[in-house]
PDB file of C-alpha atoms in Angstrom:
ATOM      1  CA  UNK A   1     -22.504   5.048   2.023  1.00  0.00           C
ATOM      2  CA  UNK A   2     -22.094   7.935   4.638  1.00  0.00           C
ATOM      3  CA  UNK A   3     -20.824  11.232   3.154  1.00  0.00           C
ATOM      4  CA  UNK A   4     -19.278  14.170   5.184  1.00  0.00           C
ATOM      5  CA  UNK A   5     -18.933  17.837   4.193  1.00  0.00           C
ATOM      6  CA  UNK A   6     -16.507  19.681   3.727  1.00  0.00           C
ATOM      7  CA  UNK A   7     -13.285  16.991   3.816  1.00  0.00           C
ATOM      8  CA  UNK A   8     -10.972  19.949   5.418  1.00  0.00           C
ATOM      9  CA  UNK A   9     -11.846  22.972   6.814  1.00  0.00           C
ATOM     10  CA  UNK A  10      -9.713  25.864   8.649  1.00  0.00           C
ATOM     11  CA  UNK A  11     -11.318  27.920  11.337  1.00  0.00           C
ATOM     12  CA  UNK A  12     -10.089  30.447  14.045  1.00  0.00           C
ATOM     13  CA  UNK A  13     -10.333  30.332  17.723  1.00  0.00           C
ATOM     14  CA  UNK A  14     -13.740  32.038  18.676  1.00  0.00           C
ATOM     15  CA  UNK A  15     -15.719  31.397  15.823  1.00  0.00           C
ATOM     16  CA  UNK A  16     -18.215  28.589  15.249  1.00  0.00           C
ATOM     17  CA  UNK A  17     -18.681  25.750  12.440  1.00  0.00           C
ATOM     18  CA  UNK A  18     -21.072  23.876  11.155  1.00  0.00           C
ATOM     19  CA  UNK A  19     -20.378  19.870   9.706  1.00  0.00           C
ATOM     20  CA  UNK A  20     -22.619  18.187   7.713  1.00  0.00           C
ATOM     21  CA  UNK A  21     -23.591  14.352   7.049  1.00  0.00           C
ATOM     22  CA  UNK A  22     -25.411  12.065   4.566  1.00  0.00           C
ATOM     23  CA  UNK A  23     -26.718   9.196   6.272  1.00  0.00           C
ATOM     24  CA  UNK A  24     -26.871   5.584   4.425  1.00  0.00           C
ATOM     25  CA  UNK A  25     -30.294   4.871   2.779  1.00  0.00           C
ATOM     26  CA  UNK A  26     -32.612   3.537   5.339  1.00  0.00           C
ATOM     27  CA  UNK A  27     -30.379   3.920   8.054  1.00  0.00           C
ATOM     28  CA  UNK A  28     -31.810   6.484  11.123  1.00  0.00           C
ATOM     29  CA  UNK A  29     -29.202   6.874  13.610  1.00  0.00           C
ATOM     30  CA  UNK A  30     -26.822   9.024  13.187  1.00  0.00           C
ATOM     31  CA  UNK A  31     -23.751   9.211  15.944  1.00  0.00           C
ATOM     32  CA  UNK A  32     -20.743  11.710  15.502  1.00  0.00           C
ATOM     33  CA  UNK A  33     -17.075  11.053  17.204  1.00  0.00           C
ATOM     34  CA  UNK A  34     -14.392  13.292  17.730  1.00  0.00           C
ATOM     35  CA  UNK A  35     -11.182  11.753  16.909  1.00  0.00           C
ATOM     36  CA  UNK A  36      -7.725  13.728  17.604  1.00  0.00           C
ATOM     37  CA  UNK A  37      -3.922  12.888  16.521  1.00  0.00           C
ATOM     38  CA  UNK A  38      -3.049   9.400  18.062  1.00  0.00           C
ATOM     39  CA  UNK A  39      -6.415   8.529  19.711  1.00  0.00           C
ATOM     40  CA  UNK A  40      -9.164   6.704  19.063  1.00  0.00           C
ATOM     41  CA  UNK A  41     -13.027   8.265  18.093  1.00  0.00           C
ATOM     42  CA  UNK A  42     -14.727   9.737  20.883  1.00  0.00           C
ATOM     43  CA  UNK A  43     -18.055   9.926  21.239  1.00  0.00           C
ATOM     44  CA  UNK A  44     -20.194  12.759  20.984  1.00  0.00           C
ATOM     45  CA  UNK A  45     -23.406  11.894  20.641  1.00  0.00           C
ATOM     46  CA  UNK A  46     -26.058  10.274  18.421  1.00  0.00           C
ATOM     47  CA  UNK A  47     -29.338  11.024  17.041  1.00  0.00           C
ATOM     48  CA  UNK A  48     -31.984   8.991  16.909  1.00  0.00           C
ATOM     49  CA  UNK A  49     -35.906  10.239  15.718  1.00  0.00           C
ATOM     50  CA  UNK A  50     -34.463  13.952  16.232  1.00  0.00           C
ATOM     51  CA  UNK A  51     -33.867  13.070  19.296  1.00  0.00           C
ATOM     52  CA  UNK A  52     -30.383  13.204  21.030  1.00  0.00           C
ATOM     53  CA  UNK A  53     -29.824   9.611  22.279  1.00  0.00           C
ATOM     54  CA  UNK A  54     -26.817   9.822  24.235  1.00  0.00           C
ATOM     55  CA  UNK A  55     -23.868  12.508  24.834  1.00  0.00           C
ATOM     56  CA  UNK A  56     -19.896  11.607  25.495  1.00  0.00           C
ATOM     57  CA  UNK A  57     -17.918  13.948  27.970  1.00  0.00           C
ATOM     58  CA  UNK A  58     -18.123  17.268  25.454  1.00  0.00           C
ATOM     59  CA  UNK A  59     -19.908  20.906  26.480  1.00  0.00           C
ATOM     60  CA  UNK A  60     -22.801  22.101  25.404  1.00  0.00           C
ATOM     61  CA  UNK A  61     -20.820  24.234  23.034  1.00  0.00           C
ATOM     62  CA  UNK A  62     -21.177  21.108  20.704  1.00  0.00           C
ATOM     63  CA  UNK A  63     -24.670  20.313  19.525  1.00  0.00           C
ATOM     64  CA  UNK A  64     -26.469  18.939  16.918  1.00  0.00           C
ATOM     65  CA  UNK A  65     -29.014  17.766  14.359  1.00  0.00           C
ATOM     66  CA  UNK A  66     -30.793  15.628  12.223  1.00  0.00           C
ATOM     67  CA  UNK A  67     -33.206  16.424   9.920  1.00  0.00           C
ATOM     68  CA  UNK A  68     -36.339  14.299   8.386  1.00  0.00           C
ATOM     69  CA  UNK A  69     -34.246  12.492   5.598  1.00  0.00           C
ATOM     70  CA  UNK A  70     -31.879  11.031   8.450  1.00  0.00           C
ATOM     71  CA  UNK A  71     -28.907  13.589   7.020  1.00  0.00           C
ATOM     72  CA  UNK A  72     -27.232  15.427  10.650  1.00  0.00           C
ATOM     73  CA  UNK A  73     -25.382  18.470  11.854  1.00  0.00           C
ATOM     74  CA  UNK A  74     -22.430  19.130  13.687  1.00  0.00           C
ATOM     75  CA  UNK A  75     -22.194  22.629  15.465  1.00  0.00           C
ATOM     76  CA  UNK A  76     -19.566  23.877  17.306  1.00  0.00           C
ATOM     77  CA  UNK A  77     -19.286  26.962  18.823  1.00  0.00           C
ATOM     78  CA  UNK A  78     -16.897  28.820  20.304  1.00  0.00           C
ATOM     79  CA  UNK A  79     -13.881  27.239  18.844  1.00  0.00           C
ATOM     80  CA  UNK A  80     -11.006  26.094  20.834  1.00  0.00           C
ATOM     81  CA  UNK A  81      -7.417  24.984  19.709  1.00  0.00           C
ATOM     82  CA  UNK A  82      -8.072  21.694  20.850  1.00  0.00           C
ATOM     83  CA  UNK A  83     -10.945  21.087  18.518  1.00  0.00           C
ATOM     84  CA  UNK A  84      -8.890  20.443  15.825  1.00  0.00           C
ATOM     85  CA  UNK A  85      -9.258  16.938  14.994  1.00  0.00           C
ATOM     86  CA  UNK A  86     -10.945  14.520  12.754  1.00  0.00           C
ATOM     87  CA  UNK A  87     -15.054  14.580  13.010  1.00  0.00           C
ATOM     88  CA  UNK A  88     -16.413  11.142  11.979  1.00  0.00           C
ATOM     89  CA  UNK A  89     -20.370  10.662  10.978  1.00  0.00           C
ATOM     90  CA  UNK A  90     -21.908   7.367  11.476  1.00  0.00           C
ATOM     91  CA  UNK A  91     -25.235   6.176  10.571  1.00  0.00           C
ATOM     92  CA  UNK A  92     -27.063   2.909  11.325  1.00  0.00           C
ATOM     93  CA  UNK A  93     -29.998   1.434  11.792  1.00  0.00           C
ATOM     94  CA  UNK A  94     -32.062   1.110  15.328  1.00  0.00           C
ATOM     95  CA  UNK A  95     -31.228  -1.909  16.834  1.00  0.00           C
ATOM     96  CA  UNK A  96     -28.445  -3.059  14.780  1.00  0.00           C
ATOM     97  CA  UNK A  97     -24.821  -2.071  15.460  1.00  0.00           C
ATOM     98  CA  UNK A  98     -23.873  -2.135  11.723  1.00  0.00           C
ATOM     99  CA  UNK A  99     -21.995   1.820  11.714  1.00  0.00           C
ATOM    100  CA  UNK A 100     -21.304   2.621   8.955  1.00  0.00           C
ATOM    101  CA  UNK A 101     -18.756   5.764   8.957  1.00  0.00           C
ATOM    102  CA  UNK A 102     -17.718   8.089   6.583  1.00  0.00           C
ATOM    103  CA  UNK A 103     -14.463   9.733   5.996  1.00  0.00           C
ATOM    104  CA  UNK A 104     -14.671  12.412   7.859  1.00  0.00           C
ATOM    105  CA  UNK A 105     -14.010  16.462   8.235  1.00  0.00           C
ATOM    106  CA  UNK A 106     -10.775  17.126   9.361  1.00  0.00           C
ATOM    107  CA  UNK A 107     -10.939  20.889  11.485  1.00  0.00           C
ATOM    108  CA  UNK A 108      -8.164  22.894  12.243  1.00  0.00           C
ATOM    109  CA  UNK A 109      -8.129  25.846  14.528  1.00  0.00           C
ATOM    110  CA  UNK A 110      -5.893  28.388  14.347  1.00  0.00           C
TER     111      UNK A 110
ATOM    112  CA  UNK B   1     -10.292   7.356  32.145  1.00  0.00           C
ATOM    113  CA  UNK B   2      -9.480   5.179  29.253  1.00  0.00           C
ATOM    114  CA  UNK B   3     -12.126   2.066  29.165  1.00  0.00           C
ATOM    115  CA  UNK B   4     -10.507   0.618  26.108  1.00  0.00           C
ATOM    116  CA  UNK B   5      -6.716  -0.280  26.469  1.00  0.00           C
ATOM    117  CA  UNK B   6      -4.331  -0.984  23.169  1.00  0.00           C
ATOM    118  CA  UNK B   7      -1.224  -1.165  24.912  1.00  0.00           C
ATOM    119  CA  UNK B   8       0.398  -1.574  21.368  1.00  0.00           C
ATOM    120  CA  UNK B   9       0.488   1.907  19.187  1.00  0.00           C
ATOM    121  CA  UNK B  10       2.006  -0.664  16.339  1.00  0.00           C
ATOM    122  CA  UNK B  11       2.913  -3.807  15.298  1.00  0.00           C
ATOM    123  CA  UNK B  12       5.231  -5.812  12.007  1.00  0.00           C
ATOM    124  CA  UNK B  13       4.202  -8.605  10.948  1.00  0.00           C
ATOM    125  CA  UNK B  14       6.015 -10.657   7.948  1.00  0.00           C
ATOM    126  CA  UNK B  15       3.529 -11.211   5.014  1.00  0.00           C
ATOM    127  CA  UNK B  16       1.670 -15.162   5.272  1.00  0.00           C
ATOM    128  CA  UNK B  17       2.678 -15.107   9.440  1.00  0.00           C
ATOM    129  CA  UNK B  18      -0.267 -14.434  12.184  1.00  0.00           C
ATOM    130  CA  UNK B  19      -1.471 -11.167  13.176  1.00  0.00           C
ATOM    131  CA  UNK B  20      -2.297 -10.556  16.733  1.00  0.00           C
ATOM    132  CA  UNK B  21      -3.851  -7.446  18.231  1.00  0.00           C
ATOM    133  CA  UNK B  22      -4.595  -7.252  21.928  1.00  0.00           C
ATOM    134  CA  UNK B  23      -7.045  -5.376  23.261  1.00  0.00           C
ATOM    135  CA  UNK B  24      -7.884  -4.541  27.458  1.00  0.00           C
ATOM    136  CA  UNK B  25     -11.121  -3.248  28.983  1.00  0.00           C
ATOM    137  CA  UNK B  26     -11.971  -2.286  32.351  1.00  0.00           C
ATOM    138  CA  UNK B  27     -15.795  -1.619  32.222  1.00  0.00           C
ATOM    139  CA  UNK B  28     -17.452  -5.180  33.273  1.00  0.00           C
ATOM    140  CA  UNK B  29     -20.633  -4.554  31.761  1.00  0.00           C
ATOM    141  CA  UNK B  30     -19.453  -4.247  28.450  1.00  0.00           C
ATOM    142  CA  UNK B  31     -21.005  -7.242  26.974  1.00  0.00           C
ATOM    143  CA  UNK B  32     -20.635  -6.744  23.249  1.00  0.00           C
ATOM    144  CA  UNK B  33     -17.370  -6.105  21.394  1.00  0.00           C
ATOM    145  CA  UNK B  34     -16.287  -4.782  17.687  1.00  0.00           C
ATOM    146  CA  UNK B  35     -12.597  -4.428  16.027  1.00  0.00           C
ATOM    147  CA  UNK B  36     -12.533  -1.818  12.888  1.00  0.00           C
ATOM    148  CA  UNK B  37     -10.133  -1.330  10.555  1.00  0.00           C
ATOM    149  CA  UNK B  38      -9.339   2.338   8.968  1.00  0.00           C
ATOM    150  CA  UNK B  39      -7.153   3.281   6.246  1.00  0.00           C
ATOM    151  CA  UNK B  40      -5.825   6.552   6.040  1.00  0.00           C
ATOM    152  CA  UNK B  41      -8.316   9.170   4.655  1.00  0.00           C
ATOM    153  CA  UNK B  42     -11.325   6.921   4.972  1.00  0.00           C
ATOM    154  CA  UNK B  43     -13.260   6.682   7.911  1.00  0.00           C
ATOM    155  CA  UNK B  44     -13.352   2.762   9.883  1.00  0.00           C
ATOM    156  CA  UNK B  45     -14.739   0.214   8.572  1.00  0.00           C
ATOM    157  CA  UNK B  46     -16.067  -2.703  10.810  1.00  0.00           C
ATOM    158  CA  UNK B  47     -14.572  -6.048  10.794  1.00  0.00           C
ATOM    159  CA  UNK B  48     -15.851  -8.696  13.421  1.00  0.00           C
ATOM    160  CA  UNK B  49     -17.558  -8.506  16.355  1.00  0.00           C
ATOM    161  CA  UNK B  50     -18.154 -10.694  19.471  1.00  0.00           C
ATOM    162  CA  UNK B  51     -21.238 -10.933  21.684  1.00  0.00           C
ATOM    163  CA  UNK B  52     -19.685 -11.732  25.458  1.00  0.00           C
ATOM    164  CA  UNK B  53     -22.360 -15.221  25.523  1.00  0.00           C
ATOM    165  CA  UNK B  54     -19.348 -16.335  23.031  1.00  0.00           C
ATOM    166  CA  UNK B  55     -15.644 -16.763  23.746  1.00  0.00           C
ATOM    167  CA  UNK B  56     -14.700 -17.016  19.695  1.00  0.00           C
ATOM    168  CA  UNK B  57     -15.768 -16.059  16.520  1.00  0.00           C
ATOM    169  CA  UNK B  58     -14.491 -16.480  13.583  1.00  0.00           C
ATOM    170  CA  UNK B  59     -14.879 -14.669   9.942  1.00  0.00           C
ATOM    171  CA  UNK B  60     -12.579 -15.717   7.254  1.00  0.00           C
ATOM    172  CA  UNK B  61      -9.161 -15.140   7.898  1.00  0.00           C
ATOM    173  CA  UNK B  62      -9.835 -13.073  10.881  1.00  0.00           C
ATOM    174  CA  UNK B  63     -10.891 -14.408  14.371  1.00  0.00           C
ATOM    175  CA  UNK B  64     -11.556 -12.959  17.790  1.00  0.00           C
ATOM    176  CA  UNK B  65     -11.265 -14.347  21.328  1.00  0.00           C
ATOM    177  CA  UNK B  66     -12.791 -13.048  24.199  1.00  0.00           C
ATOM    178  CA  UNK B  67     -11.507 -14.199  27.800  1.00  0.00           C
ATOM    179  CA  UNK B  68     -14.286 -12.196  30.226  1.00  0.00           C
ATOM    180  CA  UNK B  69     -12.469 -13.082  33.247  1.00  0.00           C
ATOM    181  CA  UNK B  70      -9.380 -11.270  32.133  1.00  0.00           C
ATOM    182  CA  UNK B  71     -11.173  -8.378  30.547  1.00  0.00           C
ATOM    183  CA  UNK B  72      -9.289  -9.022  27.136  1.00  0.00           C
ATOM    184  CA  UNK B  73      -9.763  -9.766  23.470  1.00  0.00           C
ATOM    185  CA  UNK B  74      -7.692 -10.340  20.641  1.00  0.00           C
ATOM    186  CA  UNK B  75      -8.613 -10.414  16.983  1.00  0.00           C
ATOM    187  CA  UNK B  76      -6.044 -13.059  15.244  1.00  0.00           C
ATOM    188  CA  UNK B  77      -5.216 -12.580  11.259  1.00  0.00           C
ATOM    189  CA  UNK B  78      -4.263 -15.532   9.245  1.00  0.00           C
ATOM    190  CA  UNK B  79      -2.538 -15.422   7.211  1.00  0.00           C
ATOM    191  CA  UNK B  80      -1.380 -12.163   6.895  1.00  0.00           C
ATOM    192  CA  UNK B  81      -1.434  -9.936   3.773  1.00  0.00           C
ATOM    193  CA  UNK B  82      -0.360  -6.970   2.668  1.00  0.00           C
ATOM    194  CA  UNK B  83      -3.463  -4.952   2.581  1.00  0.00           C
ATOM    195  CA  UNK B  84      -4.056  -5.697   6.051  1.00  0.00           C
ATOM    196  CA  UNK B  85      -1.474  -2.409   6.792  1.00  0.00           C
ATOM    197  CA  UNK B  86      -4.178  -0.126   8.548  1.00  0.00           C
ATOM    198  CA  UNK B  87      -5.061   1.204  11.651  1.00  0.00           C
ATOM    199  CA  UNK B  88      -7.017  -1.430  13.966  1.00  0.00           C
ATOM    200  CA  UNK B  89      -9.630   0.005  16.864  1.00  0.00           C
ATOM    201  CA  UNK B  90     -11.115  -2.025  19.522  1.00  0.00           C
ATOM    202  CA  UNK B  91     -14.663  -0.972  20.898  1.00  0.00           C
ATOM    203  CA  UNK B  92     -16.718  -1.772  23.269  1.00  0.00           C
ATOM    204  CA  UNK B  93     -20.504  -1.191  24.189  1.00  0.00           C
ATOM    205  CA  UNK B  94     -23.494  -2.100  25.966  1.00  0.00           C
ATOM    206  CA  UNK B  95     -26.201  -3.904  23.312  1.00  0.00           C
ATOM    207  CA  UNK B  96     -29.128  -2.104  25.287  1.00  0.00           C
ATOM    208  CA  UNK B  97     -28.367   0.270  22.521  1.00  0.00           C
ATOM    209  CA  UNK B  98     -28.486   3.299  24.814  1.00  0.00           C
ATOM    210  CA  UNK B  99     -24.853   3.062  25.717  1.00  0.00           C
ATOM    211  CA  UNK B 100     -22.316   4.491  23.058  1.00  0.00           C
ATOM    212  CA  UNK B 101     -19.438   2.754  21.022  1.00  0.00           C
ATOM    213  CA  UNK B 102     -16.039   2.966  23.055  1.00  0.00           C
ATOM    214  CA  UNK B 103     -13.200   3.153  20.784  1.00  0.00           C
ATOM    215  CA  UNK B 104      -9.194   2.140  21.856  1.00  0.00           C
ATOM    216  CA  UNK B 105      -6.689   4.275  20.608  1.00  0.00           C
ATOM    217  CA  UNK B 106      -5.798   1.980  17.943  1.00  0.00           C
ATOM    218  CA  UNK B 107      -2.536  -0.299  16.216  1.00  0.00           C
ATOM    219  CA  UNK B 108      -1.047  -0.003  13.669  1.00  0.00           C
ATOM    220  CA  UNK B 109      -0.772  -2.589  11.578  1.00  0.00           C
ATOM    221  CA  UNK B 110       2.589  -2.817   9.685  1.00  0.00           C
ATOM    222  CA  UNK B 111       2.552  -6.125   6.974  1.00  0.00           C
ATOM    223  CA  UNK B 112       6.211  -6.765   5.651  1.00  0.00           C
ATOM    224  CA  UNK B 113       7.104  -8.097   2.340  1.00  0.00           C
TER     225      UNK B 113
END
């Protein structure tokens, strides 16, 4: 399945973070949400050949990743109180809209 | 601007009685449609889907209907059981694949003994 790094993780306001994600075998898109307290996962963006294929309504401040094994980055910089929330990873293949997610990172800013 | 309505935050069902989870959309070229389910501490997991050619499809005890001309779907569960208590998302997309996954804000699902 998909794997996330770290499961919880405390930063302060200012500083930047870095989330990690282990793709399914032989999947090779990766796409990341952003998924606060009583909403639904919002998009961030997805990865596709290295590529960023796609971008939600988030800053630049948020970038990311992925690497030759299909395994992705989530950078944020700059952290805001309202970044806390739950970061969800999910991979899949091209052309198929089986996502797989994993459990995610939950942030919290202080 | 919220493209993917779930007008219901939750819902109680009793245990062997139907499930039904609405779900609203206001984006008309949306043409392909998934419901996920999540458990707390795990991320979703996908459940059924619907292509908008279709108006029903059906996967075991779970079924969804899509009526285009209202803009809604609705994913039925029969018969309900207890370890259908989760979180349910509606989402929506575009299947030129360029377009990203838009996600409701969810119901609850409550099963009752």
């Amino acid at each position: 399945g998909v794997t996330q790094s770290p499961t919880h993780l405390i930063k302060t306001r200012g500083q930047q973070v870095t989330l990690r994600c282990s793709s399914q075998s032989g999947h090779n898109t990766v796409s990341w949400y952003q998924q606060a307290l009583g909403q639904g996962p919002q998009f961030i963006f997805q990865y596709y050949r290295k590529e960023e294929n796609g971008r939600g309504n988030f800053p630049p401040r948020f970038s990311g990743l992925q690497f030759p094994n299909d395994s992705s980055e989530l950078n944020v910089n700059a952290l805001e109180l309202d970044d806390s929330a739950l970061y969800l990873c999910a991979s899949s293949l091209w052309g198929f809209y089986g996502y797989t997610f994993g459990s995610g990172t939950r942030l919290t800013v202080v | 601007d919220q493209q993917v309505k779930q007008n219901s935050p939750s819902l109680s069902v009793q245990e062997g009685r139907i499930s039904i989870l609405n779900c609203d959309y206001t984006n008309s070229m949306f043409d392909y449609f998934l419901w996920y389910k999540k458990y707390p501490a795990e991320g979703p997991t996908f459940l059924i889907s619907i292509s908008s050619i279709k108006d029903k499809n059906e996967d075991g005890r779970f079924t969804v209907f899509l009526n285009k001309s209202a803009k809604h779907l609705s994913l039925h569960i029969v018969p309900s059981q207890p370890g259908d208590s989760a979180v349910y998302f509606c989402a929506a997309s575009r299947m030129n694949r360029d377009d990203k996954i838009i996600f409701g804000k969810g119901t609850r699902l409550h099963i009752l003994p």
